[in-house]
Structures are given as structure tokens and as C-alpha cells.
Coordinates of C-alpha atoms (C1' of nucleotides) in Angstrom, one line a residue:
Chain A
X1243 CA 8.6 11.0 5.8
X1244 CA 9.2 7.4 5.1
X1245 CA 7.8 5.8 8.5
X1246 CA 10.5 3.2 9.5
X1247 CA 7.3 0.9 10.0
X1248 CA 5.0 0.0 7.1
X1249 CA 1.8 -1.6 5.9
X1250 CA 3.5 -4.5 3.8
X1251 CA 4.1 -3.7 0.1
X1252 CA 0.9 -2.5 -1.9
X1253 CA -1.3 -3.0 1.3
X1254 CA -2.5 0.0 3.3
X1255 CA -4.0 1.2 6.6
X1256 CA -6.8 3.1 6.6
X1257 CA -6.9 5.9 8.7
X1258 CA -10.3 7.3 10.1
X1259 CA -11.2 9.5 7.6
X1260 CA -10.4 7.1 5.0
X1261 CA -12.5 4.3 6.8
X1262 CA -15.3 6.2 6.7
X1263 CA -15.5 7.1 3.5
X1264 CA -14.8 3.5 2.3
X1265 CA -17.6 2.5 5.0
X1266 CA -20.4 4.6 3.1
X1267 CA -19.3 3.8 -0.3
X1268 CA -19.7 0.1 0.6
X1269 CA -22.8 0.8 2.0
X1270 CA -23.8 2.0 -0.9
X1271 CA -23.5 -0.5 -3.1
X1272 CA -24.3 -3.2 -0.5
X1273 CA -28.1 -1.9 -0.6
X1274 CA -28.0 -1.9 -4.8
X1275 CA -27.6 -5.2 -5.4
X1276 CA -29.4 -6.2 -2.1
X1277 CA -32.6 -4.4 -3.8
X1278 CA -31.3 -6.8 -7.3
X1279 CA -32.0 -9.9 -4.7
X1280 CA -28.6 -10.5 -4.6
X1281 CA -27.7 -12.1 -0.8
X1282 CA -24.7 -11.7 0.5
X1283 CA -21.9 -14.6 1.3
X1284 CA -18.2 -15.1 2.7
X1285 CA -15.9 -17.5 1.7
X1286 CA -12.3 -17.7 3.3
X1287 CA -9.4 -15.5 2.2
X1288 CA -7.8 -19.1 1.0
X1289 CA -8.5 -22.2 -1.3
X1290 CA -6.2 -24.8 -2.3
X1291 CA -3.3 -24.0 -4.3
X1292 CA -4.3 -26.7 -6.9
X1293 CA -7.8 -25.3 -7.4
X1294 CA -6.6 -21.6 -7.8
X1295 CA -4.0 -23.0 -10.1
X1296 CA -6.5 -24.4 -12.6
X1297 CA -4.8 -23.1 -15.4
X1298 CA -7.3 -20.8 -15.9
X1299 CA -6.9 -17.6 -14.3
X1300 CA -4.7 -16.6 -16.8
X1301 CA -1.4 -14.8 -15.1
X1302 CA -3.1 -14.3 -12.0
X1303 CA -2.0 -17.5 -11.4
X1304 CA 1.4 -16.4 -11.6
X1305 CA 0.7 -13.6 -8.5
X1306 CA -0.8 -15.8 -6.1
X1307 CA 0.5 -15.3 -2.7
X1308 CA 1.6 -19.2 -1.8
X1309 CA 1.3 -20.3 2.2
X1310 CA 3.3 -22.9 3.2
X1311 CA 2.0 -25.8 4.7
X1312 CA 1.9 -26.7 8.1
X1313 CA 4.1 -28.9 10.0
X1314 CA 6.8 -29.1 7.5
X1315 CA 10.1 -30.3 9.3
X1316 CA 12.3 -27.2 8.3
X1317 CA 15.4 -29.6 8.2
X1318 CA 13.8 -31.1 5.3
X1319 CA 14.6 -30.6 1.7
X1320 CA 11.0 -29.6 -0.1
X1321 CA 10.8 -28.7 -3.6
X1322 CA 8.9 -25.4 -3.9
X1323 CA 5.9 -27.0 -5.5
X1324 CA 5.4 -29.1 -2.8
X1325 CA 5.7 -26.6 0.1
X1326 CA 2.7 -24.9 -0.2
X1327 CA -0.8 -26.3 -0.6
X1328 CA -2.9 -23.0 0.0
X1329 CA -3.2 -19.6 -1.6
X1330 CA -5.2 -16.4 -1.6
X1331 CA -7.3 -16.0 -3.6
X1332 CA -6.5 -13.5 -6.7
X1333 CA -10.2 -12.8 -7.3
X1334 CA -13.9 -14.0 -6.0
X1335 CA -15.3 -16.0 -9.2
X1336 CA -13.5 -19.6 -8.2
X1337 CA -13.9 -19.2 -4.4
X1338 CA -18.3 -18.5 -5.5
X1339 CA -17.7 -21.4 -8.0
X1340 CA -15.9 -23.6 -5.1
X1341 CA -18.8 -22.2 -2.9
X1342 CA -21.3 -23.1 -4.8
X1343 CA -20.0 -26.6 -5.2
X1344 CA -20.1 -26.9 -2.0
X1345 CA -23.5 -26.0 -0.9
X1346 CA -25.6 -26.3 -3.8
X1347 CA -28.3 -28.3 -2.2
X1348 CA -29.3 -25.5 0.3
X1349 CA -29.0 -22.7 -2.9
X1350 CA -32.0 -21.6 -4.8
X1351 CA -31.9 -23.0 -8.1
X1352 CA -31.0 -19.8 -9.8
X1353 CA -28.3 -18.3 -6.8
X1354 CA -27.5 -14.6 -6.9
X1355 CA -24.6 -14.4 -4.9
X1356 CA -23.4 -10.5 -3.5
X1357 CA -19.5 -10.7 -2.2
X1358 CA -17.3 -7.9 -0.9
X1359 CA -14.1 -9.3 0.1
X1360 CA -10.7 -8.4 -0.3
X1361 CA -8.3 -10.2 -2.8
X1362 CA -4.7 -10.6 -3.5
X1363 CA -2.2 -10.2 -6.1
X1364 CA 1.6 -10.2 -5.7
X1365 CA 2.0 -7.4 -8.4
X1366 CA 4.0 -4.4 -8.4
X1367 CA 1.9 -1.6 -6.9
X1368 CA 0.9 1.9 -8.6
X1369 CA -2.2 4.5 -8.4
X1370 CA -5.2 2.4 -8.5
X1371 CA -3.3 -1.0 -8.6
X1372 CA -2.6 -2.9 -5.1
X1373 CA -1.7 -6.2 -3.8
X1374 CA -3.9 -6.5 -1.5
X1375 CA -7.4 -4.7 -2.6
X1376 CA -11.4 -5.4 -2.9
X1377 CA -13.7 -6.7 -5.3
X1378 CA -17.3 -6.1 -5.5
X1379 CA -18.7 -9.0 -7.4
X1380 CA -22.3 -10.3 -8.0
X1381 CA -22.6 -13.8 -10.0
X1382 CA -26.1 -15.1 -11.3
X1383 CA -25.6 -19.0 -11.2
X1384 CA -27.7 -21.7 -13.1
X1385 CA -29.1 -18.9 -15.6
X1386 CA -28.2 -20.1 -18.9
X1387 CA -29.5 -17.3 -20.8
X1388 CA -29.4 -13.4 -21.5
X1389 CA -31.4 -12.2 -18.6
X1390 CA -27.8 -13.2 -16.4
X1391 CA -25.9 -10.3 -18.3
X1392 CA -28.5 -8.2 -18.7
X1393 CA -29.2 -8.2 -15.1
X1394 CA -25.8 -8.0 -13.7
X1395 CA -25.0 -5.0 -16.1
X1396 CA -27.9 -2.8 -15.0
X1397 CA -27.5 -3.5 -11.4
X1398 CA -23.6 -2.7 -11.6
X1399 CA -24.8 0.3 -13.8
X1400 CA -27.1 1.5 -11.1
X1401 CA -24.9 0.5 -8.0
X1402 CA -22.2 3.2 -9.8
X1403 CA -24.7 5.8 -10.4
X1404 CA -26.4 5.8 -6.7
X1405 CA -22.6 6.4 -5.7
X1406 CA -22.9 9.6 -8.5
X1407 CA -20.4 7.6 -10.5
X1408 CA -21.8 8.1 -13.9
X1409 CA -20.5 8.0 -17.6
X1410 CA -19.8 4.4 -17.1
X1411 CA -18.6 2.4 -20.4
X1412 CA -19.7 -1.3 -20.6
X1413 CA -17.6 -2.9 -23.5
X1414 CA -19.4 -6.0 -24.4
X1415 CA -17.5 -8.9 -26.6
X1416 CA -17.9 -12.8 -26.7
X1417 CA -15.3 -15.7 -26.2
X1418 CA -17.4 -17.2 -29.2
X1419 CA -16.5 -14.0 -31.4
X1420 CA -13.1 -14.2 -31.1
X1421 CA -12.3 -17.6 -31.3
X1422 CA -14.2 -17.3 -34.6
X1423 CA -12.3 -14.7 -35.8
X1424 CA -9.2 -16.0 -35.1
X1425 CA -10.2 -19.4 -36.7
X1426 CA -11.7 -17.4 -39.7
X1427 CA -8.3 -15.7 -40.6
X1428 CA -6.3 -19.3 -40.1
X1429 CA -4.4 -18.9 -36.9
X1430 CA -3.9 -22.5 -35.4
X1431 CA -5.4 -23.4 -32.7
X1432 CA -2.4 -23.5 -30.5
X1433 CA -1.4 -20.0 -31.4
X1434 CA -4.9 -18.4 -30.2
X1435 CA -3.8 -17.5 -26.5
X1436 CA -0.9 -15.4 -28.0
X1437 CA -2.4 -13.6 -30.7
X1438 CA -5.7 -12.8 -27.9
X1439 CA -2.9 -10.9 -25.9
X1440 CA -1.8 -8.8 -28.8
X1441 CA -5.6 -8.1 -29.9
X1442 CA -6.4 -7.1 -26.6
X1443 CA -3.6 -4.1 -27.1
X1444 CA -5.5 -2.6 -29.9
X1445 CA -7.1 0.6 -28.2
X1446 CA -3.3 1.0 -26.9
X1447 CA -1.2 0.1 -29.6
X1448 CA -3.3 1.2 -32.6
X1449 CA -3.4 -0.7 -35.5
X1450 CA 0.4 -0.5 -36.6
X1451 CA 1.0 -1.5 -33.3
X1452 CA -0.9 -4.6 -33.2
X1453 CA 0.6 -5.9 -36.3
X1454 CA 4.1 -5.0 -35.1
X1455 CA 3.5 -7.4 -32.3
X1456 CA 2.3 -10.0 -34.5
X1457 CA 5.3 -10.0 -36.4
X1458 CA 7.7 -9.9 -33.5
X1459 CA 5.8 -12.8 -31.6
X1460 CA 6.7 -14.6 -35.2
X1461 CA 3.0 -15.2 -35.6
X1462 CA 2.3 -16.6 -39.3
X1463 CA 2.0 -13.8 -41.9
X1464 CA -1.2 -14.9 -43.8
X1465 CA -3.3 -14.9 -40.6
X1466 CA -2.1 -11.9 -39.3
X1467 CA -2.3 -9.8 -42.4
X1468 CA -5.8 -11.2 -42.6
X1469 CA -6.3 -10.3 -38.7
X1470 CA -5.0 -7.0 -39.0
X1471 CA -7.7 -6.5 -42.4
X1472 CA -10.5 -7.3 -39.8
X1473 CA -9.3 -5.1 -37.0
X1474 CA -9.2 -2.2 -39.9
X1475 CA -12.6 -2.7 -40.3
X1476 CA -13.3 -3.3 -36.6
X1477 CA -11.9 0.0 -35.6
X1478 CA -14.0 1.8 -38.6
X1479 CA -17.3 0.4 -36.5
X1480 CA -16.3 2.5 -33.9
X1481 CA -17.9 0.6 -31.4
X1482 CA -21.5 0.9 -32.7
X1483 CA -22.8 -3.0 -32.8
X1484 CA -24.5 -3.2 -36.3
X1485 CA -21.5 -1.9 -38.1
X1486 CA -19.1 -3.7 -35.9
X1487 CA -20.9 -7.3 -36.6
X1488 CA -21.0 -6.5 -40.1
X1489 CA -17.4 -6.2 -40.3
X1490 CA -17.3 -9.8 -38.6
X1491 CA -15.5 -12.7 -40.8
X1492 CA -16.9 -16.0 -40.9
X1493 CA -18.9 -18.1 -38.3
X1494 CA -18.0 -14.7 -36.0
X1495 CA -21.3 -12.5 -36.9
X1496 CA -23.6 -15.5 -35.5
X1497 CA -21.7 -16.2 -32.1
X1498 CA -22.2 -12.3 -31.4
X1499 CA -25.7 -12.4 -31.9
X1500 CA -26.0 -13.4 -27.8
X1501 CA -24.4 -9.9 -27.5
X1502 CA -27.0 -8.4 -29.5
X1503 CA -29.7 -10.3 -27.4
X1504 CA -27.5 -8.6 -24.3
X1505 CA -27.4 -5.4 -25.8
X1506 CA -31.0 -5.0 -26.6
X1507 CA -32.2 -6.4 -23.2
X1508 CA -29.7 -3.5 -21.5
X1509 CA -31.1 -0.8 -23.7
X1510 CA -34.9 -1.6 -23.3
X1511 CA -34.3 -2.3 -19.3
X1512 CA -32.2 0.6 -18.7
X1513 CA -32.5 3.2 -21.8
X1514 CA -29.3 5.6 -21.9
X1515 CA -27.1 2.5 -20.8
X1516 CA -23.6 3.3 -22.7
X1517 CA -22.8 0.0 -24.4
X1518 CA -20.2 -0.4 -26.8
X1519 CA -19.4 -3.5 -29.0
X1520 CA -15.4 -4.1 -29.0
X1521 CA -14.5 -7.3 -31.2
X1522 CA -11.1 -6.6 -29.6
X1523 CA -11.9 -7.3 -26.2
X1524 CA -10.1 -10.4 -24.7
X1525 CA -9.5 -10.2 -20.7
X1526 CA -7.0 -12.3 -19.3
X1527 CA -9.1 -14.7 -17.5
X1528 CA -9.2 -18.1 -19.2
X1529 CA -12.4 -19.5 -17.8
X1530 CA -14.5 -17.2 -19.5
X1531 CA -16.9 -19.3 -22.1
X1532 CA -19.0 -16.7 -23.3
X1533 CA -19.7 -13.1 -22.7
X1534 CA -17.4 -11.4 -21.8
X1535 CA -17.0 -7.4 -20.0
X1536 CA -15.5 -4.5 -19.3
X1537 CA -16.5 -1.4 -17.3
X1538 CA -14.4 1.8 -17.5
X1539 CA -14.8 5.2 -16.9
X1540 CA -12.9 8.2 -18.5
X1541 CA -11.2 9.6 -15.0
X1542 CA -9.5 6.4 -14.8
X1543 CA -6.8 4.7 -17.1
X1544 CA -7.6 1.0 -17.9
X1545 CA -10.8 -0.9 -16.3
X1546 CA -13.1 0.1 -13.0
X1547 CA -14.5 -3.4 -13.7
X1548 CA -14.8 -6.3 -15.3
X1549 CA -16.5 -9.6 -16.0
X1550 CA -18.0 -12.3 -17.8
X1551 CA -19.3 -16.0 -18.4
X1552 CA -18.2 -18.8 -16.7
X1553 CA -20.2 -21.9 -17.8
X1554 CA -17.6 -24.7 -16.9
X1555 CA -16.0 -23.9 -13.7
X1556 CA -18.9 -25.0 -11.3
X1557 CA -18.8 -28.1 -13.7
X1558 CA -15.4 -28.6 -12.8
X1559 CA -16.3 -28.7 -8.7
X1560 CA -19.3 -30.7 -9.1
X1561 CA -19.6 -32.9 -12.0
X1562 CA -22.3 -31.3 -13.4
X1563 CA -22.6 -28.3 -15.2
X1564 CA -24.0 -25.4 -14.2
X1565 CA -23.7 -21.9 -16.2
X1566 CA -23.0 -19.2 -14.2
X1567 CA -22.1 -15.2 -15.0
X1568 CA -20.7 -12.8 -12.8
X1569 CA -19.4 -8.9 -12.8
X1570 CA -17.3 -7.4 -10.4
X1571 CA -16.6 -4.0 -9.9
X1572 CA -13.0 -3.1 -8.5
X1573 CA -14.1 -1.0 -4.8
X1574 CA -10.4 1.2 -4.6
X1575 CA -10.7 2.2 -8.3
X1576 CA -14.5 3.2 -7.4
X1577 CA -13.9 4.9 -4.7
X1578 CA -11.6 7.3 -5.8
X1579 CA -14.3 8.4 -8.1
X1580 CA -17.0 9.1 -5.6
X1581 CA -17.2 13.0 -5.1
X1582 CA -16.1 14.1 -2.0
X1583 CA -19.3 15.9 -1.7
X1584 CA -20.8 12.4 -1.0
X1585 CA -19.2 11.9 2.2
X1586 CA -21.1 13.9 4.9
X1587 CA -22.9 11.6 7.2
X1588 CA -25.6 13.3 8.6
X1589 CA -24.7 13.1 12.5
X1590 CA -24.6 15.6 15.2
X1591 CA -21.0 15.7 16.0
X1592 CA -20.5 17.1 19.5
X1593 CA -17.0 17.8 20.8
X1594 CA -16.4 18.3 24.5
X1595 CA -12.9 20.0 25.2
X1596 CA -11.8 19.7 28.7
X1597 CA -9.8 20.6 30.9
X1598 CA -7.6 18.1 33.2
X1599 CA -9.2 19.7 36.4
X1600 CA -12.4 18.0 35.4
X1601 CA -13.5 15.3 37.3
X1602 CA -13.6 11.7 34.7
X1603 CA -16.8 10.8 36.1
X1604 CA -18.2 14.8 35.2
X1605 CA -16.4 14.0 31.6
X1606 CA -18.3 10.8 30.9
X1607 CA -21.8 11.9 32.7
X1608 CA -22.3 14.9 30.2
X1609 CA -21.1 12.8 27.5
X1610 CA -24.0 10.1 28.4
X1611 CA -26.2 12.9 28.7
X1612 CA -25.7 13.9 24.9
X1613 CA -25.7 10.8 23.4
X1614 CA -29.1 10.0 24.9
X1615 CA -30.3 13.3 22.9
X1616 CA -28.9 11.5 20.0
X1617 CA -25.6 13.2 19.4
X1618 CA -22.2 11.8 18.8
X1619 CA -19.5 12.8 21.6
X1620 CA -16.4 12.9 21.7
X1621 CA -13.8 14.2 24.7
X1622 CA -11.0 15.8 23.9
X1623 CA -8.4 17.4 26.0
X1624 CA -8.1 21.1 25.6
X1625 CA -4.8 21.9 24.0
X1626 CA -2.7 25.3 24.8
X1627 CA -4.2 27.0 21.0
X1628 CA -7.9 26.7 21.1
X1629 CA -8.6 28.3 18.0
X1630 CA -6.1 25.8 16.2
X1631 CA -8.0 23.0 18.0
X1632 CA -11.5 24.1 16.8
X1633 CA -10.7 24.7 13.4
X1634 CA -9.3 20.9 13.3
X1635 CA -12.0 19.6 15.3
X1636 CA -14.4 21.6 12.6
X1637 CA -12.7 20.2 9.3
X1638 CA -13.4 16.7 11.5
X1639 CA -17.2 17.1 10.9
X1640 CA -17.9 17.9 14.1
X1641 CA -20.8 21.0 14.2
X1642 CA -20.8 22.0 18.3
X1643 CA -18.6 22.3 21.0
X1644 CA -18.6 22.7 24.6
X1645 CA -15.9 24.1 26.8
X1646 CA -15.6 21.7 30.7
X1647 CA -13.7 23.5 33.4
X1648 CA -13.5 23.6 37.3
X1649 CA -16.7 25.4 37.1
X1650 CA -18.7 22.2 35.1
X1651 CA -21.0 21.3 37.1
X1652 CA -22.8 17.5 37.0
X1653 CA -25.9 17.3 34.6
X1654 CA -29.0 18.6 35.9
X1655 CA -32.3 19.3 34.3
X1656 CA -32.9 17.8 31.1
X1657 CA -30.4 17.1 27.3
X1658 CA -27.6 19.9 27.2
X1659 CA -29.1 22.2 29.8
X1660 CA -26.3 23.5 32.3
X1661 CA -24.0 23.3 29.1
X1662 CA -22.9 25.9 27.2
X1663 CA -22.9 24.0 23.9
X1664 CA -21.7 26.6 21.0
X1665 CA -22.0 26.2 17.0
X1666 CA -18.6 25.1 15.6
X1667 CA -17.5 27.9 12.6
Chain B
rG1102 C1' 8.8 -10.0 -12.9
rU1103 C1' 11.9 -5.7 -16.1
rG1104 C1' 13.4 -0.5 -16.3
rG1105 C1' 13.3 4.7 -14.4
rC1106 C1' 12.4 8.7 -10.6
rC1107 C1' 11.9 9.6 -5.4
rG1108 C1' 12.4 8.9 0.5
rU1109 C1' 15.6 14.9 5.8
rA1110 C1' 11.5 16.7 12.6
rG1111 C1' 3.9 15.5 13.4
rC1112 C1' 3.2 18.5 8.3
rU1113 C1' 5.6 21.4 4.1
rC1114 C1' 10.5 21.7 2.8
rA1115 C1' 16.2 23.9 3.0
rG1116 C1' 20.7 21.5 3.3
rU1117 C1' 26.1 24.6 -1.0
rU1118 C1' 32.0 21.0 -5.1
rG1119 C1' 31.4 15.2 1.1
rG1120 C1' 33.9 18.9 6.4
rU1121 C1' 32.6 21.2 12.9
rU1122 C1' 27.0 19.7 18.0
rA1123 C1' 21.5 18.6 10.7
rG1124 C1' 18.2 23.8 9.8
rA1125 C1' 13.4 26.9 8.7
rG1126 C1' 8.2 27.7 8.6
rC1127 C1' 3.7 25.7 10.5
rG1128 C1' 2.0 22.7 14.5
rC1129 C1' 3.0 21.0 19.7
rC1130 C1' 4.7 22.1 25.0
rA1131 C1' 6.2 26.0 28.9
rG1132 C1' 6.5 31.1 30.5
rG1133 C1' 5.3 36.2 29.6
rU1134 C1' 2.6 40.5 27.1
rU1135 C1' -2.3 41.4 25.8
rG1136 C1' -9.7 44.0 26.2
rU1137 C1' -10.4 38.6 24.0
rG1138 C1' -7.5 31.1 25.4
rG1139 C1' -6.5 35.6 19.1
rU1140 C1' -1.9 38.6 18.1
rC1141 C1' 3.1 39.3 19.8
rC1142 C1' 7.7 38.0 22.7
rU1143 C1' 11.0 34.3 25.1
rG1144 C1' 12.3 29.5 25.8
rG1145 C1' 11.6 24.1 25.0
rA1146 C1' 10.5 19.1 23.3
rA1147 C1' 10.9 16.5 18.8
rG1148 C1' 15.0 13.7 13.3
rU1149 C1' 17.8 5.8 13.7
rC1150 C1' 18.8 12.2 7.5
rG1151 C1' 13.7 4.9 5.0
rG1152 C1' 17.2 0.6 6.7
rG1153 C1' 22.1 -2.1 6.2
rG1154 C1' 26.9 -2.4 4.3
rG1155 C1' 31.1 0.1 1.8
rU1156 C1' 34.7 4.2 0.1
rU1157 C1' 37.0 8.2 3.1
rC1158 C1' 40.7 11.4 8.2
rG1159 C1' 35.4 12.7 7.7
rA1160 C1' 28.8 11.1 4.2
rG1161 C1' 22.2 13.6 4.7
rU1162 C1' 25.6 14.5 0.5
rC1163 C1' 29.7 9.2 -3.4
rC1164 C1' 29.1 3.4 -4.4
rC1165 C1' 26.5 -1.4 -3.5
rC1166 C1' 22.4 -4.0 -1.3
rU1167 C1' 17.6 -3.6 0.8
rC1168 C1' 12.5 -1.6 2.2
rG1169 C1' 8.7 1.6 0.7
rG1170 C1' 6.1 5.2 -2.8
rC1171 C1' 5.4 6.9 -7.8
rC1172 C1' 5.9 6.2 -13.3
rA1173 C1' 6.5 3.0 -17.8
rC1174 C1' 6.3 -2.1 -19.4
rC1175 C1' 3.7 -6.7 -18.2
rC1176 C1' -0.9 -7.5 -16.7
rC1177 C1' -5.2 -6.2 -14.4
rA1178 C1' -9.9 -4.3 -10.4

RNA sequence: GUGGCCGUAGCUCAGUUGGUUAGAGCGCCAGGUUGUGGUCCUGGAAGUCGGGGGUUCGAGUCCCCUCGGCCACCCCA
């Protein structure tokens, strides 16, 4: 039924069973990109409202959950704007950038940062899409070159497979490529941000599709006809690099050669790595500068991650620049396609079902006395059905059981001995 | 943010064209039967019908608002 009290909108508890799986997931991929060198940081749930409004995170800017500021004499008339100064962050790239800012000095001079940490979005929640939900996200600051992408896609690669998440896409494109393409068919520079959000429809809409849009968002004809010639000859490519660069217009073919360089250092480092070249790939982010990718998988609809690089936003924080790359992997959307199988922790789960004629102290003594033979114990109270009880405790995880009465007498001897401990199922 | 579908006991659901104290199965509790604490029998606890208004003599059933879930769009992890 519909509880009359509730998680707020698109955020959920987690009940036990749920926790734990999410527990050994996270461990998971914690000890991947630990063994990448990545080191682990935390950076608050908040940053300034004018930092996160940049003008650069795209229309995640226009889902940031606002807190008002402090102290603000309720009988006074605020504008909107100027009653909050703080928000939550809608992703983990600006807070590392902020971070990094920050505390450059005491950072190696190439930082591999590891962050796990929720994130928020005020959008409207569905399967696999929450307001309130975790990002996985590794960035390689001050590496200018290939080696950053490379690296962060084979780790990411391999964090997914350890978890037996495998047939893994990486769609690779470049900020470089597009805005070359775009220029090369005559679109105005002013017109680039709308015609990126049509292009990056293409695997949805189809071709027809694409230059539908373009003619309802009034977008000049020449242009678009000469767009919609290059997609033609995009979607022929089929995602294979060569072919797809050849199809490139203009000054496009030579900004994708760094995806080449990316490609070739994935393939040689981790042979079998699905890559695929997609010249329609925008994201919405707008501080991307370079590379730019997406991760999905076929059991899910849309992306399991995503990422790209960053080189002006430390810049921004501290005056001088500092490339930086990063990929983050989205931990619900993850989750849900870890096997099931995966989850058995291998504990000894003892349950101890008692009866309320047994002594507290008796209770907790024998309990003591298992865990010190390394088991997990748990008392529960014996309920009227005790077959209904053991099946549930069984489907629980737990492996052995024990029955405490009148009759229990304290601990003697040594482990379980005095106990008659039984095999669950 | 826009549009659509859905919301009845712990769980799965029934509730007829609006009409008396809202039902079932499972589970739970109590008692009894019984060679097993299983089965079976009897009884019991438990529902603000997601919430709030309205229409009506009367609403779980109709209307409006609202909260939440799901789906499409938007966008994204």
C-alpha cells in the first residue's frame, strides 16, 4: 500500500537487504580504482549557488536543489535569486574541480581523485532515474594527454567487469569534432548549442527525425541539409572509427585524431575493449573541452555512465589552468545489473530462536560464545509457526539455528558445545 | 517542467450502475486436535480505502486539489 509516510520524492530508504547489496557492490568498485591509484576524497553535499550555476552544467543547472540562506528576516521581501546562496550539488566534477582549487599544494602533481557520494537533481523520478542518487567518479587532473582517457576507460571497464557487469559500450566523440562539423556545414556560431541537442537525438530519432527537428527549431536550411548529408554518412560508419572519420567534413577528421590516439591506447592496454566512434555524441554538460564519453549497456535504456574532458574548469577556481578528465559511472543504474548470484557474503549466519522463559543474560552469553568462534548471531524470538520462521530466517542467509528454552543451560565447555546448533534447509 | 496510467489490512488482491458495521487468501496472535512446534478446527488483532476539500440523504466507488509510484517527453547517471 501507499505508506502515509514517505522517503521524499525520488529518494529512497534502503532496507537491509537492499543495503547490503549496495554495500558489496561499492566495495567492489572501491578496490578497482584503489588498485588504478586512485585515493579516495569527500567534499560536502553543498557549494555555492554561483559556482554550480556557472553556466556550464548544462540543464542541470536548472534542477539544482536551492537552500536558503540563513538568517533571512522572514518579514522581508527577497527576490528568489537572492534567497539562496547554496546548492547541492548535481554531479561530482565541479565540487573535484572546487576541491582541487582548494588544496592543490598538498596534491601530487598529477591527482587521481576516487569519489563516491551521492548527488542531486530535482527531476521527475522513473526506473533508473532519481533525485537523489550516487555517482561513482574517478578524475585524472594535470594530465594533458591521452594516457588520462585511456586510463580512466580501462579502469571503469574493469571496475564493471569485477562486478560481472560485462558487454559495456564506450562511445567515444570529441568537443573539437563537433564544433568542427557544425562550423564546416555553416551553422553560426550562436546556433551551435541548439543544433548539439537535436544531433545528440540521432540514435533516437533517426535520421528523418533529426532533420525534422531542425526544421521546426527554424534552424537555417543550407546548414542543416548539409548536417543532415554528414549524419547520412555518419550513420553508414556504423560506429567503426576509420570509416566514421572518413566521413568527417572539414577541419573535423584532424580534431578526432586525439580519439584515435584514445582508441588505440584502449585497444592495445585492454584488447576486446568495445569502443565505438559516434560523431553524434554531444552530452549535456557544457564544460566539456575535449573528449567526450558515454558508457551503456544493452539491459539498460540510455547511459550507465558517462564522462569527459574538462580542461578550463580548475582554471576557472584557480587562475591557472590545469587539464583535468574524469568518468563517472552512475552506482543505482549499476547496481541493478549486478547478478543476484553476486550477493552471498560468505559469513556463518547463526540464528538463535528463543523462547521468553530464557534468561537475557543466558541469551546474550551463548550469543558471545558464537561470535568468538567467528559466527554472526542473531536472537530472535520464537514465533507461534516455527516452520514459517525458519524458512524466512533461511531466505535471510542465515545457514544454522539453535532452539533456547527453560532447559538452555549457560555455556560450558568450549564454541557451541551444550548447543544443539542444527543446519538451516 | 509537460502529458498519461496507478495508489484498498504486514503481503497479494476482491469490492457490483455511489447505498447498511469495507471483504478474501497468506502471514501474525490465542485456544484446541494431532506421532511430529507440520496438518486440521475455532476464535482474534490488524485498514486514516495515499492525504485534503467538494457533489450527494449517502462515496472506496463521481469532481477538484495534493502526495507518492510508474510510463512518455525533456534531460540525464
Amino acid at each position: 500500500m501507499a505508506a502515509t509516510v514517505q522517503a521524499p520524492r525520488g529518494m529512497r530508504d534502503f532496507l537491509p537487504g537492499e543495503k547490503l547489496r549496495r554495500e558489496l557492490v561499492l566495495r567492489s568498485i572501491r578496490e578497482s580504482f584503489s588498485s588504478y591509484g586512485y585515493q579516495e576524497i569527500e567534499t560536502p553535499a553543498v557549494e555555492e549557488l554561483s559556482r554550480l550555476e556557472s553556466g556550464e552544467g548544462g540543464d542541470n543547472e536548472k534542477l539544482i536543489f536551492k537552500i536558503l540562506r540563513r538568517g533571512l528576516d522572514p518579514e522581508l521581501a527577497v527576490a528568489p535569486v537572492a534567497a539562496a546562496d547554496l546548492g547541492l550539488r548535481f554531479d561530482l566534477t565541479l565540487p573535484l574541480a572546487r576541491f582541487y582549487a582548494s588544496h592543490r599544494g598538498e596534491l601530487p602533481e598529477v591527482f587521481r581523485a576516487l569519489q563516491i557520494a551521492p548527488v542531486w537533481r530535482a527531476e521527475r523520478p522513473q526506473r533508473g532515474r532519481y533525485r537523489q542518487f550516487h555517482q561513482c567518479d574517478i578524475d585524472v587532473v594535470g594530465e594533458p594527454g591521452a594516457v588520462a582517457e585511456v586510463e580512466l576507460i580501462a579502469a571503469t571497464l574493469d571496475a564493471l567487469e569485477a562486478l560481472g557487469v560485462g558487454g559495456v559500450t564506450a562511445r567515444l566523440n570529441d568537443r573539437g569534432v563537433l564544433s568542427a562539423i557544425l562550423d564546416a556545414c555553416g551553422f553560426a556560431p550562436g546556433a551551435r548549442s541548439e543544433v548539439l541537442v537535436t544531433l545528440d537525438k540521432l540514435d533516437k530519432l533517426g535520421m528523418d527525425g533529426v532533420s525534422a527537428e531542425l526544421a521546426e527549431r527554424e534552424l537555417p536550411k543550407g546548414p542543416s541539409e548539409r548536417l543532415v548529408e554528414v549524419l547520412a554518412g555518419l550513420e553508414a560508419s556504423e560506429g567503426d572509427f576509420d570509416a566514421t572519420f572518413a566521413a568527417l567534413p572539414g577541419r573535423a577528421a584532424e580534431q578526432a585524431e586525439r580519439l584515435v590516439a584514445i582508441r588505440d591506447g584502449v585497444l592495445e592496454a585492454k584488447p576486446g575493449a568495445d569502443l565505438v566512434a559516434d560523431a553524434a555524441l554531444v552530452r549535456g554538460q557544457g564544460y566539456y573541452t575535449g573528449s567526450i564519453f558515454e558508457l551503456r549497456h544493452p539491459d539498460f535504456p540510455g547511459s550507465i555512465g558517462g564522462g569527459g574532458r574538462y580542461d578550463g574548469m580548475v582554471g576557472r577556481f584557480l587562475g591557472t589552468e590545469v587539464p583535468a578528465c574524469g568518468l563517472s559511472i552512475g552506482f543505482e543504474r549499476v547496481v541493478e545489473l549486478v547478478d543476484a548470484s553476486r550477493y552471498r557474503p560468505e559469513v556463518r549466519k547463526v540464528a538463535l530462536v528463543y523462547g521468553p522463559e530464557v534468561p537475557p543474560g543466558r541469551l546474550v552469553a551463548w550469543q558471545r560464545r558464537l561470535i568468538g568462534v567467528g559466527a554472526q548471531v542473531r536472537l530472535v524470538p520464537r514465533r507461534r509457526n516455527l516452520v514459517h520462521q525458519l524458512e524466512a530466517l533461511g531466505t535471510e542467509g542465515f545457514g544454522e539455528w539453535a532452539e533456547l528454552d527453560g532447559s538452555t543451560r549457560a555455556p560450558a565447555g568450549a564454541g557451541a558445545a551444550g548447543l544443539d546448533l542444527r543446519d538451516l534447509r
